[in-house]
């Protein structure tokens, strides 16, 4: 960020990628002026055609601008269009920037970014009474602006967290409990009442409750050999209600899958809990996110008959070069992106002798009748009833895209979001603006949602070393 001076009045010049990233960005600058150069309008026009998400967003921005300009006169457009706020009030104004005699910046080639920089520089020279600030998600453009001493900022309004490391991990791990095993109460000044209802054990806490406690989080006295593990069902500043978790470490596994530590046990509890409709599981590669989720999905679909089908989807974003168009049906086109699904199915169907039945045609046909692999782009408009929906690689979705998927939930549907904010391959998304961060933050206090960040890598000592050293 480069800020040369601070004046009472500010003019924010928006880059195209800001409007594409957040179509509501026009309304986020309070009483200050929002300026959209002609270069940005031309780029929006180029992006508007097609069925891709960027085209839909560009059309949405164009409709918003059209609505703002339809009800004003030409003179009002020249002076600035009032930006309406909730409740009928107006604070800032919207202006369009058009220079017919714009001179390109010296020594810079003709390009949309350089024209935008030239427009910002000229506006700065014309308005010495105000701070003119360029807002862009493009890192390279911000670097060029800084080199030219143009005040520039990233668009940070949509950040779910102020710090990329501030995303809650969904767990409160305390020191080991006393030998009585009654719970991690040594560090808390609370009165504890225990009651048992319908084969479930509840702990009623009366007294000062830690400020970081929230609904749907894990409370445990150890990462590994915990004697007490519970989920927060109710929480207030001086009262909380905890429910003891099921232990999935030994005989009570989920479709043959057992937990290895408190966080994995908590993840399995969230996945198997009928009262939890939305589960978010974060963690680095190899922590067992997809493996445990598929096990819980098959347990509740094939054995318990709670759901009729499993729908698996993920963002088709490649880590390197795109492999181009793919032939076949929707599932065949998605197959290259579903390596994690096939690898985990191979392990889930492996018997004690080490052989797997996933390659068996009859097994695939049986499971194929219950498992659907879908592309996220074709989920719009659907209503999924009696479905266990698994959304993988959520960190590569924007908050708007995640919203379009989560709102597909119909009657008796559970949604599980899996992701790792350390592996983002989508341009302009960061660990605190991606879809994963948005879902975790927005559903944090919803009683039917739960989140946990897995820590231990289960793949191999090589994978563990790679996670730590690379």
Coordinates of C-alpha atoms in Angstrom, one line a residue:
X1 CA 0.0 0.0 0.0
X2 CA 1.2 3.5 -0.9
X3 CA -0.4 6.5 0.7
X4 CA 1.3 9.9 -0.1
X5 CA -0.9 12.1 2.0
X6 CA -4.1 12.2 4.0
X7 CA -6.8 14.6 3.2
X8 CA -10.4 14.8 4.4
X9 CA -11.8 13.9 1.0
X10 CA -10.8 10.7 -0.8
X11 CA -11.4 9.5 -4.4
X12 CA -11.1 5.8 -4.9
X13 CA -10.4 4.7 -8.4
X14 CA -11.5 1.1 -8.9
X15 CA -9.7 -1.5 -11.1
X16 CA -11.8 -4.0 -13.1
X17 CA -10.7 -6.9 -11.0
X18 CA -12.1 -5.3 -7.8
X19 CA -15.6 -5.1 -9.4
X20 CA -15.3 -8.7 -10.7
X21 CA -14.1 -9.9 -7.3
X22 CA -16.9 -8.1 -5.4
X23 CA -19.8 -6.7 -7.5
X24 CA -21.0 -4.8 -4.4
X25 CA -17.6 -3.0 -4.1
X26 CA -19.3 0.3 -5.1
X27 CA -21.1 0.4 -1.8
X28 CA -18.1 -0.2 0.4
X29 CA -16.5 3.2 0.5
X30 CA -18.8 5.1 2.9
X31 CA -18.8 8.9 2.3
X32 CA -16.0 9.0 -0.2
X33 CA -16.2 9.3 -4.0
X34 CA -15.9 6.1 -6.1
X35 CA -14.4 6.7 -9.6
X36 CA -14.7 4.2 -12.5
X37 CA -12.5 5.1 -15.5
X38 CA -13.5 4.4 -19.0
X39 CA -10.8 1.8 -19.3
X40 CA -12.6 -0.3 -16.6
X41 CA -16.0 0.0 -18.4
X42 CA -14.3 -1.2 -21.7
X43 CA -12.8 -4.2 -19.9
X44 CA -16.2 -5.0 -18.3
X45 CA -17.7 -4.9 -21.8
X46 CA -15.1 -7.4 -23.1
X47 CA -15.8 -9.8 -20.2
X48 CA -19.6 -9.7 -20.3
X49 CA -20.1 -12.5 -23.0
X50 CA -20.1 -16.1 -22.2
X51 CA -21.2 -18.6 -19.5
X52 CA -18.2 -18.4 -17.2
X53 CA -18.4 -17.0 -13.7
X54 CA -16.4 -13.9 -14.7
X55 CA -19.0 -13.2 -17.5
X56 CA -21.9 -13.5 -15.1
X57 CA -20.2 -11.2 -12.6
X58 CA -19.4 -8.6 -15.3
X59 CA -23.0 -8.6 -16.4
X60 CA -24.1 -8.1 -12.8
X61 CA -21.8 -5.1 -12.4
X62 CA -23.1 -3.7 -15.6
X63 CA -26.7 -4.0 -14.4
X64 CA -25.8 -2.3 -11.2
X65 CA -24.2 0.6 -13.0
X66 CA -27.2 0.8 -15.4
X67 CA -29.6 1.0 -12.4
X68 CA -27.6 3.8 -10.9
X69 CA -27.5 5.8 -14.2
X70 CA -31.1 5.2 -15.3
X71 CA -32.7 7.5 -12.7
X72 CA -30.4 10.5 -13.0
X73 CA -29.8 13.3 -15.6
X74 CA -26.7 13.9 -17.7
X75 CA -25.7 16.8 -15.5
X76 CA -26.0 14.7 -12.4
X77 CA -23.8 12.1 -14.0
X78 CA -21.2 14.8 -14.6
X79 CA -21.4 16.0 -11.0
X80 CA -21.5 12.6 -9.4
X81 CA -24.3 10.0 -8.9
X82 CA -25.4 9.6 -5.3
X83 CA -24.8 6.0 -4.1
X84 CA -27.8 4.8 -2.2
X85 CA -27.4 3.1 1.2
X86 CA -29.7 0.9 3.3
X87 CA -32.6 2.9 4.7
X88 CA -32.7 5.3 1.8
X89 CA -29.7 7.4 2.8
X90 CA -26.8 8.4 0.5
X91 CA -23.2 9.0 1.6
X92 CA -20.7 8.8 -1.3
X93 CA -21.0 9.5 -5.0
X94 CA -20.1 7.6 -8.1
X95 CA -18.2 9.3 -11.0
X96 CA -17.0 8.1 -14.4
X97 CA -13.6 9.2 -15.7
X98 CA -13.3 9.9 -19.4
X99 CA -10.3 11.7 -21.0
X100 CA -10.4 12.1 -24.7
X101 CA -6.9 13.5 -24.9
X102 CA -5.2 11.1 -22.4
X103 CA -1.5 10.9 -22.9
X104 CA 0.2 7.6 -22.1
X105 CA 2.8 7.4 -19.4
X106 CA 6.3 8.0 -20.6
X107 CA 8.3 4.8 -21.4
X108 CA 5.3 2.5 -20.8
X109 CA 3.6 0.6 -23.6
X110 CA -0.1 0.9 -24.3
X111 CA -2.1 -1.5 -22.2
X112 CA -5.3 -1.4 -20.0
X113 CA -3.2 -1.3 -16.8
X114 CA -1.0 1.5 -18.0
X115 CA -4.0 3.5 -19.3
X116 CA -5.6 3.1 -15.8
X117 CA -2.4 4.3 -14.2
X118 CA -2.3 7.3 -16.6
X119 CA -6.0 8.1 -15.8
X120 CA -5.3 7.9 -12.1
X121 CA -2.2 10.2 -12.4
X122 CA -4.2 12.8 -14.3
X123 CA -7.1 12.7 -11.8
X124 CA -4.5 13.2 -9.0
X125 CA -3.1 16.2 -10.7
X126 CA -6.6 17.7 -11.3
X127 CA -7.8 17.2 -7.8
X128 CA -5.1 18.5 -5.4
X129 CA -7.8 19.0 -2.8
X130 CA -8.4 15.2 -2.4
X131 CA -6.5 12.0 -1.9
X132 CA -6.8 10.0 -5.1
X133 CA -6.2 6.3 -4.4
X134 CA -6.1 3.4 -6.9
X135 CA -7.7 0.2 -5.6
X136 CA -6.7 -3.0 -7.3
X137 CA -6.4 -6.8 -6.6
X138 CA -3.6 -7.0 -9.2
X139 CA -0.3 -7.3 -7.3
X140 CA 1.8 -6.3 -10.4
X141 CA -0.3 -3.2 -11.0
X142 CA 0.1 -2.2 -7.3
X143 CA 3.8 -2.5 -7.6
X144 CA 3.9 -0.4 -10.8
X145 CA 1.7 2.2 -9.1
X146 CA 4.0 2.3 -6.1
X147 CA 7.0 2.8 -8.4
X148 CA 5.2 5.8 -10.0
X149 CA 4.3 7.1 -6.5
X150 CA 0.6 6.6 -7.2
X151 CA -1.3 6.0 -3.9
X152 CA -2.6 2.4 -4.2
X153 CA -4.4 -0.1 -2.0
X154 CA -5.6 -3.7 -2.1
X155 CA -9.3 -4.3 -1.8
X156 CA -9.7 -5.6 1.7
X157 CA -13.3 -5.0 2.6
X158 CA -14.3 -8.6 2.0
X159 CA -11.7 -10.1 4.2
X160 CA -13.2 -12.7 6.6
X161 CA -10.3 -12.2 9.0
X162 CA -7.9 -9.3 9.5
X163 CA -4.9 -11.7 9.6
X164 CA -4.4 -14.8 7.4
X165 CA -3.5 -16.8 10.5
X166 CA -6.6 -15.7 12.4
X167 CA -9.0 -18.3 11.1
X168 CA -10.2 -20.2 14.1
X169 CA -9.3 -23.9 14.2
X170 CA -12.5 -24.9 16.0
X171 CA -10.8 -26.4 19.0
X172 CA -10.0 -25.4 22.5
X173 CA -7.2 -27.7 23.8
X174 CA -6.3 -27.3 27.5
X175 CA -3.8 -28.9 29.8
X176 CA -4.6 -32.5 30.8
X177 CA -7.5 -33.0 33.1
X178 CA -7.1 -34.1 36.7
X179 CA -6.8 -37.8 37.5
X180 CA -10.5 -37.9 38.1
X181 CA -11.1 -37.4 34.4
X182 CA -14.1 -35.1 35.0
X183 CA -13.0 -32.5 32.4
X184 CA -10.5 -29.7 31.8
X185 CA -11.9 -27.5 34.6
X186 CA -8.7 -26.7 36.4
X187 CA -8.1 -23.6 34.4
X188 CA -11.7 -22.4 34.5
X189 CA -13.5 -20.9 37.5
X190 CA -16.8 -22.5 36.9
X191 CA -19.4 -24.8 38.6
X192 CA -20.1 -28.0 36.6
X193 CA -23.3 -30.0 36.6
X194 CA -23.4 -33.3 34.7
X195 CA -26.6 -34.8 33.3
X196 CA -27.5 -37.6 31.0
X197 CA -30.3 -37.3 28.5
X198 CA -31.2 -40.0 25.8
X199 CA -27.8 -41.8 26.1
X200 CA -25.9 -38.4 25.8
X201 CA -23.9 -36.8 28.5
X202 CA -24.1 -33.0 29.0
X203 CA -22.0 -30.7 31.1
X204 CA -23.6 -27.4 32.3
X205 CA -21.0 -24.8 33.1
X206 CA -21.8 -21.7 35.3
X207 CA -19.2 -19.0 35.6
X208 CA -16.8 -17.0 33.4
X209 CA -16.5 -18.7 30.0
X210 CA -13.4 -18.1 27.8
X211 CA -14.0 -15.4 25.2
X212 CA -12.8 -17.6 22.3
X213 CA -15.5 -20.3 22.8
X214 CA -18.2 -20.5 20.2
X215 CA -20.9 -22.8 19.1
X216 CA -19.9 -26.1 17.5
X217 CA -16.3 -26.1 18.7
X218 CA -14.2 -28.8 20.3
X219 CA -13.2 -28.6 24.0
X220 CA -10.6 -31.2 24.9
X221 CA -7.9 -31.7 27.5
X222 CA -5.3 -33.1 25.1
X223 CA -4.4 -33.3 21.4
X224 CA -3.8 -37.1 21.5
X225 CA -4.7 -39.1 24.5
X226 CA -7.6 -37.0 25.6
X227 CA -9.7 -38.2 28.6
X228 CA -12.4 -35.5 27.9
X229 CA -13.7 -34.4 24.5
X230 CA -16.9 -32.4 24.1
X231 CA -18.7 -30.1 21.6
X232 CA -20.1 -26.7 22.7
X233 CA -23.8 -26.7 22.2
X234 CA -24.7 -23.4 24.0
X235 CA -22.4 -20.6 25.1
X236 CA -22.9 -17.3 26.8
X237 CA -20.5 -15.0 28.8
X238 CA -21.2 -16.8 32.0
X239 CA -22.8 -20.1 31.0
X240 CA -22.1 -22.9 28.6
X241 CA -23.5 -26.3 27.8
X242 CA -21.2 -29.1 26.4
X243 CA -22.1 -32.5 25.0
X244 CA -19.6 -35.4 25.4
X245 CA -18.4 -36.8 22.1
X246 CA -18.5 -40.3 20.8
X247 CA -15.1 -42.0 20.8
X248 CA -14.4 -43.2 17.3
X249 CA -10.8 -44.4 18.1
X250 CA -11.5 -48.1 18.6
X251 CA -14.4 -50.3 18.0
X252 CA -16.9 -47.6 17.2
X253 CA -15.3 -46.6 13.9
X254 CA -17.0 -45.1 10.9
X255 CA -17.1 -47.5 8.0
X256 CA -13.9 -49.0 9.2
X257 CA -12.2 -45.6 9.8
X258 CA -10.9 -44.7 13.2
X259 CA -9.7 -41.4 14.7
X260 CA -6.0 -41.0 15.7
X261 CA -6.3 -37.8 17.7
X262 CA -8.8 -35.4 19.3
X263 CA -9.3 -33.3 16.2
X264 CA -10.0 -36.3 13.9
X265 CA -12.4 -37.7 16.5
X266 CA -14.2 -34.4 16.6
X267 CA -14.3 -34.3 12.7
X268 CA -16.0 -37.7 12.7
X269 CA -18.5 -36.6 15.4
X270 CA -19.4 -33.5 13.3
X271 CA -19.8 -35.7 10.2
X272 CA -22.0 -38.2 11.9
X273 CA -24.1 -35.6 13.9
X274 CA -27.6 -35.3 12.7
X275 CA -27.9 -31.9 14.2
X276 CA -25.0 -30.4 12.2
X277 CA -26.0 -29.4 8.7
X278 CA -22.7 -27.7 7.6
X279 CA -19.3 -29.0 8.4
X280 CA -16.0 -27.3 7.4
X281 CA -12.8 -29.2 7.7
X282 CA -9.5 -27.4 7.0
X283 CA -6.0 -28.9 7.1
X284 CA -2.9 -29.5 5.1
X285 CA -2.5 -32.4 2.6
X286 CA -2.7 -35.8 4.2
X287 CA -4.6 -35.0 7.4
X288 CA -7.5 -37.2 6.4
X289 CA -10.2 -34.7 5.4
X290 CA -11.5 -36.5 2.3
X291 CA -10.9 -40.0 3.7
X292 CA -13.0 -39.4 6.8
X293 CA -15.7 -37.5 5.0
X294 CA -16.2 -40.3 2.4
X295 CA -16.3 -42.9 5.2
X296 CA -19.0 -40.9 7.0
X297 CA -20.9 -40.4 3.8
X298 CA -21.0 -44.1 3.0
X299 CA -21.9 -45.0 6.5
X300 CA -24.9 -42.7 6.5
X301 CA -25.9 -43.4 2.9
X302 CA -25.4 -47.1 2.4
X303 CA -25.7 -48.4 6.0
X304 CA -27.9 -46.0 7.9
X305 CA -30.0 -45.0 4.8
X306 CA -30.2 -41.4 6.1
X307 CA -29.3 -40.0 2.7
X308 CA -30.2 -41.2 -0.8
X309 CA -27.1 -40.1 -2.6
X310 CA -23.6 -38.6 -2.3
X311 CA -22.6 -35.7 -4.5
X312 CA -18.9 -34.9 -4.8
X313 CA -17.7 -31.6 -6.4
X314 CA -14.6 -29.5 -6.5
X315 CA -13.2 -26.5 -8.2
X316 CA -11.6 -27.6 -11.5
X317 CA -8.6 -25.4 -11.0
X318 CA -5.2 -26.8 -12.1
X319 CA -2.0 -26.2 -10.2
X320 CA 0.0 -25.8 -13.4
X321 CA -0.8 -25.6 -17.1
X322 CA -4.3 -26.3 -18.2
X323 CA -4.8 -29.6 -20.1
X324 CA -7.4 -28.2 -22.4
X325 CA -10.9 -29.4 -23.3
X326 CA -11.8 -32.9 -22.2
X327 CA -14.1 -35.3 -24.0
X328 CA -16.9 -37.4 -22.6
X329 CA -19.8 -36.9 -20.2
X330 CA -19.8 -34.5 -17.2
X331 CA -18.4 -37.2 -14.9
X332 CA -15.7 -38.1 -17.4
X333 CA -14.7 -34.5 -17.8
X334 CA -14.4 -34.2 -14.1
X335 CA -12.4 -37.4 -13.7
X336 CA -8.9 -35.8 -13.9
X337 CA -9.9 -33.4 -11.0
X338 CA -11.2 -36.3 -8.9
X339 CA -7.8 -38.0 -8.1
X340 CA -8.4 -37.5 -4.4
X341 CA -11.8 -39.1 -4.6
X342 CA -10.5 -42.2 -6.4
X343 CA -7.4 -42.6 -4.2
X344 CA -9.6 -42.5 -1.1
X345 CA -12.1 -44.9 -2.5
X346 CA -9.2 -47.3 -3.2
X347 CA -8.2 -47.1 0.4
X348 CA -11.7 -47.3 1.9
X349 CA -12.4 -50.5 -0.1
X350 CA -9.1 -52.2 0.7
X351 CA -9.4 -55.4 2.8
X352 CA -7.1 -56.9 5.4
X353 CA -5.0 -58.7 2.8
X354 CA -4.3 -55.3 1.1
X355 CA -6.5 -55.9 -2.0
X356 CA -9.1 -53.3 -3.0
X357 CA -12.4 -53.9 -4.7
X358 CA -12.6 -50.4 -6.2
X359 CA -11.3 -51.7 -9.5
X360 CA -14.1 -54.2 -9.6
X361 CA -16.8 -53.3 -12.2
X362 CA -19.6 -54.5 -10.0
X363 CA -18.4 -52.5 -7.0
X364 CA -18.1 -49.3 -9.1
X365 CA -21.6 -49.9 -10.6
X366 CA -23.1 -50.4 -7.1
X367 CA -21.5 -47.3 -5.6
X368 CA -22.0 -45.3 -8.9
X369 CA -25.7 -45.5 -8.4
X370 CA -25.3 -43.6 -5.1
X371 CA -22.3 -41.4 -5.8
X372 CA -22.5 -38.5 -8.3
X373 CA -19.5 -36.5 -9.4
X374 CA -20.6 -33.1 -10.5
X375 CA -19.0 -29.9 -11.9
X376 CA -19.7 -26.8 -9.8
X377 CA -20.6 -24.8 -12.9
X378 CA -23.7 -27.0 -13.5
X379 CA -25.0 -26.8 -9.9
X380 CA -26.7 -23.5 -10.3
X381 CA -30.5 -23.7 -10.0
X382 CA -30.5 -27.2 -8.5
X383 CA -32.1 -28.2 -5.2
X384 CA -30.5 -31.2 -3.6
X385 CA -32.7 -33.2 -1.3
X386 CA -31.6 -36.2 0.9
X387 CA -28.0 -35.5 -0.2
X388 CA -24.6 -35.7 1.4
X389 CA -22.8 -32.9 -0.5
X390 CA -19.0 -32.8 -0.4
X391 CA -17.3 -29.7 -1.7
X392 CA -13.6 -30.2 -2.0
X393 CA -10.9 -27.5 -2.5
X394 CA -13.2 -24.8 -1.2
X395 CA -10.2 -22.4 -0.8
X396 CA -10.3 -22.1 -4.6
X397 CA -13.9 -20.8 -4.7
X398 CA -14.8 -17.2 -4.2
X399 CA -17.3 -16.5 -1.4
X400 CA -20.0 -15.8 -4.0
X401 CA -19.4 -19.2 -5.7
X402 CA -19.5 -21.0 -2.3
X403 CA -22.8 -19.2 -1.6
X404 CA -24.3 -20.5 -4.9
X405 CA -23.3 -24.1 -3.8
X406 CA -24.4 -23.9 -0.1
X407 CA -27.8 -22.6 -1.1
X408 CA -28.4 -25.7 -3.2
X409 CA -29.2 -27.5 0.1
X410 CA -32.8 -28.8 0.2
X411 CA -34.6 -31.1 2.6
X412 CA -32.4 -33.4 4.7
X413 CA -29.1 -32.3 3.1
X414 CA -25.7 -32.1 4.8
X415 CA -22.9 -30.1 3.3
X416 CA -19.2 -30.7 4.0
X417 CA -16.6 -28.2 2.9
X418 CA -13.0 -29.3 2.7
X419 CA -10.0 -27.2 2.0
X420 CA -6.5 -26.0 2.7
X421 CA -6.0 -22.2 2.7
X422 CA -2.3 -22.9 2.1
X423 CA -3.0 -24.2 -1.4
X424 CA -4.8 -21.5 -3.3
X425 CA -4.5 -21.6 -7.1
X426 CA -7.2 -19.0 -8.0
X427 CA -6.0 -15.5 -8.9
X428 CA -6.9 -12.7 -6.5
X429 CA -7.9 -15.0 -3.6
X430 CA -6.0 -15.1 -0.4
X431 CA -6.2 -17.1 2.9
X432 CA -8.5 -14.5 4.4
X433 CA -10.7 -13.7 1.3
X434 CA -11.3 -17.2 -0.1
X435 CA -14.6 -19.1 0.1
X436 CA -13.2 -21.3 2.9
X437 CA -12.5 -18.4 5.2
X438 CA -15.9 -16.8 4.4
X439 CA -17.8 -20.0 5.3
X440 CA -15.9 -20.5 8.6
X441 CA -16.4 -17.0 9.7
X442 CA -20.0 -16.5 8.7
X443 CA -21.3 -19.8 10.2
X444 CA -19.2 -19.6 13.3
X445 CA -22.1 -18.8 15.6
X446 CA -24.7 -20.9 13.8
X447 CA -25.8 -23.7 16.1
X448 CA -26.1 -26.2 13.2
X449 CA -22.5 -25.7 11.9
X450 CA -19.1 -27.0 13.0
X451 CA -15.5 -26.4 12.0
X452 CA -12.2 -28.0 12.8
X453 CA -8.7 -27.7 11.5
X454 CA -6.8 -31.0 11.4
X455 CA -3.1 -30.9 12.3
X456 CA -1.5 -34.4 12.1
X457 CA -0.5 -35.7 8.7
X458 CA -1.4 -39.3 8.2
X459 CA 0.1 -40.1 4.8
X460 CA 3.8 -40.9 5.6
X461 CA 6.9 -39.6 7.3
X462 CA 7.9 -38.2 3.9
X463 CA 4.6 -36.3 3.5
X464 CA 5.0 -35.0 7.1
X465 CA 8.5 -33.8 6.5
X466 CA 7.5 -32.2 3.2
X467 CA 4.7 -30.3 5.0
X468 CA 7.1 -29.0 7.6
X469 CA 10.3 -28.4 5.5
X470 CA 8.9 -27.1 2.1

